[in-house]
């Protein structure tokens, strides 16, 4: 495993945990998305109750050089409310499906948050001074009788306690008949896409009353429906390129320069299936729940029920690497189907995008960012990491029992069959209600955010 | 036959278990029915099928139903928005911010 000691292996330590301790979890508190902003200074979570909580990393304390800044609450607001569609008699959940940050352009921060039907652009801004000394208004806001004013003064800004305000700046509504599963901001920083089960739309961040439909896989006859869109993402560098994954385990890459409606893919990534292995479950477990480009855009990673696959964009006929997340579940598929766990949608993420910097005499070389570790969640509050270079993997647990800061987390092991060793846990003892669906990796440092059902854990590597 | 069992993949063995429990399980799990259910997530209430059933007084007939559907407001009356439990927005601050 990646473990304590040796070489460049990361040693993960508990840093913080956010959320209630009690076991009785209210539906609204279920965390539904986790996302760092581009600098890593801010960490946003969305929940089933439609609320967004943003944490801010403390500036590094020079006297505490052994740990990086802690994350504290910066802002929290109600992003989406429950709605009722009277025309279709259906309830629109306020659950936040995804949050995506815009790169910072000025003092304020912007993020997109979406539920099943509506995307909102939120502006988060700081106010640390206020004007005082108006001529016609008292400090409490009451108007002064102008006839009592005998001298004039110039109002000045005085410092006040920091106030962080969130305001909705754009609401992108009424463009999705089906349920939105993804949003992705384009590298042009002007447009973004939103994807539902059957369609993908392209928006301009400034324009809310129009969006362009760029993918439509709805068949003329719904009886012929064979697959749905499960995730979509823009290429990190090519503003004309995006990918979308399907419930049948395929990924399609589309080029918006080719045509206005990208129903015909430019590339189709699909691993051939061994027909002799096909079963009732094959299609269900091949459904891709997440797709993420590497930072360079050369590779993409997909997550299906049992594995993580790395694809080279230049090779469509099979992934270049496959990592088994919890292969022992293959012999439990019957019960996982009965309790619906087989439909759980796990996400995956790459490690941060630190560029390699090499100093050679007077020349500094900046090499492309390394995407060498991938992380994804599992059951029993376990999460897994795979090192692409060493081919080693590790299983860790997000649990309050491990919460001693700076103590390296102990690797976990699941015993698939046979005699269980002392520290192992047997498959039948796994708690399938404790799922880690959402994880995020700080863009620059070895800090990770791992969401259990209603708690957010932050882990850091052990600094020397 | 022990030899046959050894060549059965874990997935196929699980499939056999499922089929033994639910003999009427459709042949195409990835096909329309399954996907249609996914597309209709959240559609719990009145539709014209329910209305017709209420009119024909289908209460006495045994209808196949899966567990979760028992809680649906369907069948013998047509719900109006006022009848539905009001979903209030969360006025409570998230516990993550506590």
mmCIF file of N, CA and C in Angstrom, chain A residues 83-92 174 177, chain B residues 43 45-48 81:
data_model
loop_
_atom_site.group_PDB
_atom_site.id
_atom_site.type_symbol
_atom_site.label_atom_id
_atom_site.label_comp_id
_atom_site.label_asym_id
_atom_site.label_seq_id
_atom_site.Cartn_x
_atom_site.Cartn_y
_atom_site.Cartn_z
ATOM 1 N N UNK A 83 -39.412 23.352 -4.849
ATOM 2 C CA UNK A 83 -40.453 23.910 -5.699
ATOM 3 C C UNK A 83 -41.404 22.809 -6.114
ATOM 4 N N UNK A 84 -42.565 23.211 -6.612
ATOM 5 C CA UNK A 84 -43.519 22.226 -7.104
ATOM 6 C C UNK A 84 -43.903 22.599 -8.529
ATOM 7 N N UNK A 85 -43.709 21.685 -9.437
ATOM 8 C CA UNK A 85 -44.102 21.920 -10.829
ATOM 9 C C UNK A 85 -45.550 21.487 -10.979
ATOM 10 N N UNK A 86 -46.468 22.460 -11.015
ATOM 11 C CA UNK A 86 -47.889 22.122 -11.050
ATOM 12 C C UNK A 86 -48.288 21.458 -12.351
ATOM 13 N N UNK A 87 -47.623 21.844 -13.419
ATOM 14 C CA UNK A 87 -47.991 21.292 -14.724
ATOM 15 C C UNK A 87 -47.740 19.794 -14.785
ATOM 16 N N UNK A 88 -46.628 19.374 -14.235
ATOM 17 C CA UNK A 88 -46.280 17.953 -14.304
ATOM 18 C C UNK A 88 -46.534 17.226 -12.997
ATOM 19 N N UNK A 89 -47.034 17.942 -12.003
ATOM 20 C CA UNK A 89 -47.245 17.341 -10.681
ATOM 21 C C UNK A 89 -45.991 16.680 -10.164
ATOM 22 N N UNK A 90 -44.920 17.362 -10.263
ATOM 23 C CA UNK A 90 -43.750 16.793 -9.631
ATOM 24 C C UNK A 90 -43.009 17.803 -8.776
ATOM 25 N N UNK A 91 -42.393 17.220 -7.755
ATOM 26 C CA UNK A 91 -41.679 18.000 -6.771
ATOM 27 C C UNK A 91 -40.279 18.246 -7.288
ATOM 28 N N UNK A 92 -39.789 19.457 -7.176
ATOM 29 C CA UNK A 92 -38.413 19.741 -7.593
ATOM 30 C C UNK A 92 -37.583 19.894 -6.331
ATOM 31 N N UNK A 174 -35.485 27.005 -16.506
ATOM 32 C CA UNK A 174 -36.409 26.560 -17.545
ATOM 33 C C UNK A 174 -35.742 26.023 -18.799
ATOM 34 N N UNK A 177 -35.758 19.758 -19.138
ATOM 35 C CA UNK A 177 -36.926 18.935 -18.880
ATOM 36 C C UNK A 177 -36.582 17.812 -17.902
ATOM 37 N N UNK B 43 -41.588 12.097 -9.722
ATOM 38 C CA UNK B 43 -42.975 12.157 -10.174
ATOM 39 C C UNK B 43 -43.799 11.214 -9.328
ATOM 40 N N UNK B 45 -46.965 12.095 -7.863
ATOM 41 C CA UNK B 45 -48.356 12.437 -7.625
ATOM 42 C C UNK B 45 -49.266 12.185 -8.799
ATOM 43 N N UNK B 46 -50.393 12.839 -8.722
ATOM 44 C CA UNK B 46 -51.476 12.647 -9.658
ATOM 45 C C UNK B 46 -51.047 12.622 -11.120
ATOM 46 N N UNK B 47 -51.545 11.667 -11.846
ATOM 47 C CA UNK B 47 -51.493 11.762 -13.304
ATOM 48 C C UNK B 47 -52.785 11.132 -13.830
ATOM 49 N N UNK B 48 -52.952 11.130 -15.117
ATOM 50 C CA UNK B 48 -54.254 10.726 -15.652
ATOM 51 C C UNK B 48 -54.550 9.246 -15.386
ATOM 52 N N UNK B 81 -52.623 20.737 -4.845
ATOM 53 C CA UNK B 81 -51.389 21.207 -4.195
ATOM 54 C C UNK B 81 -51.567 21.438 -2.704
#
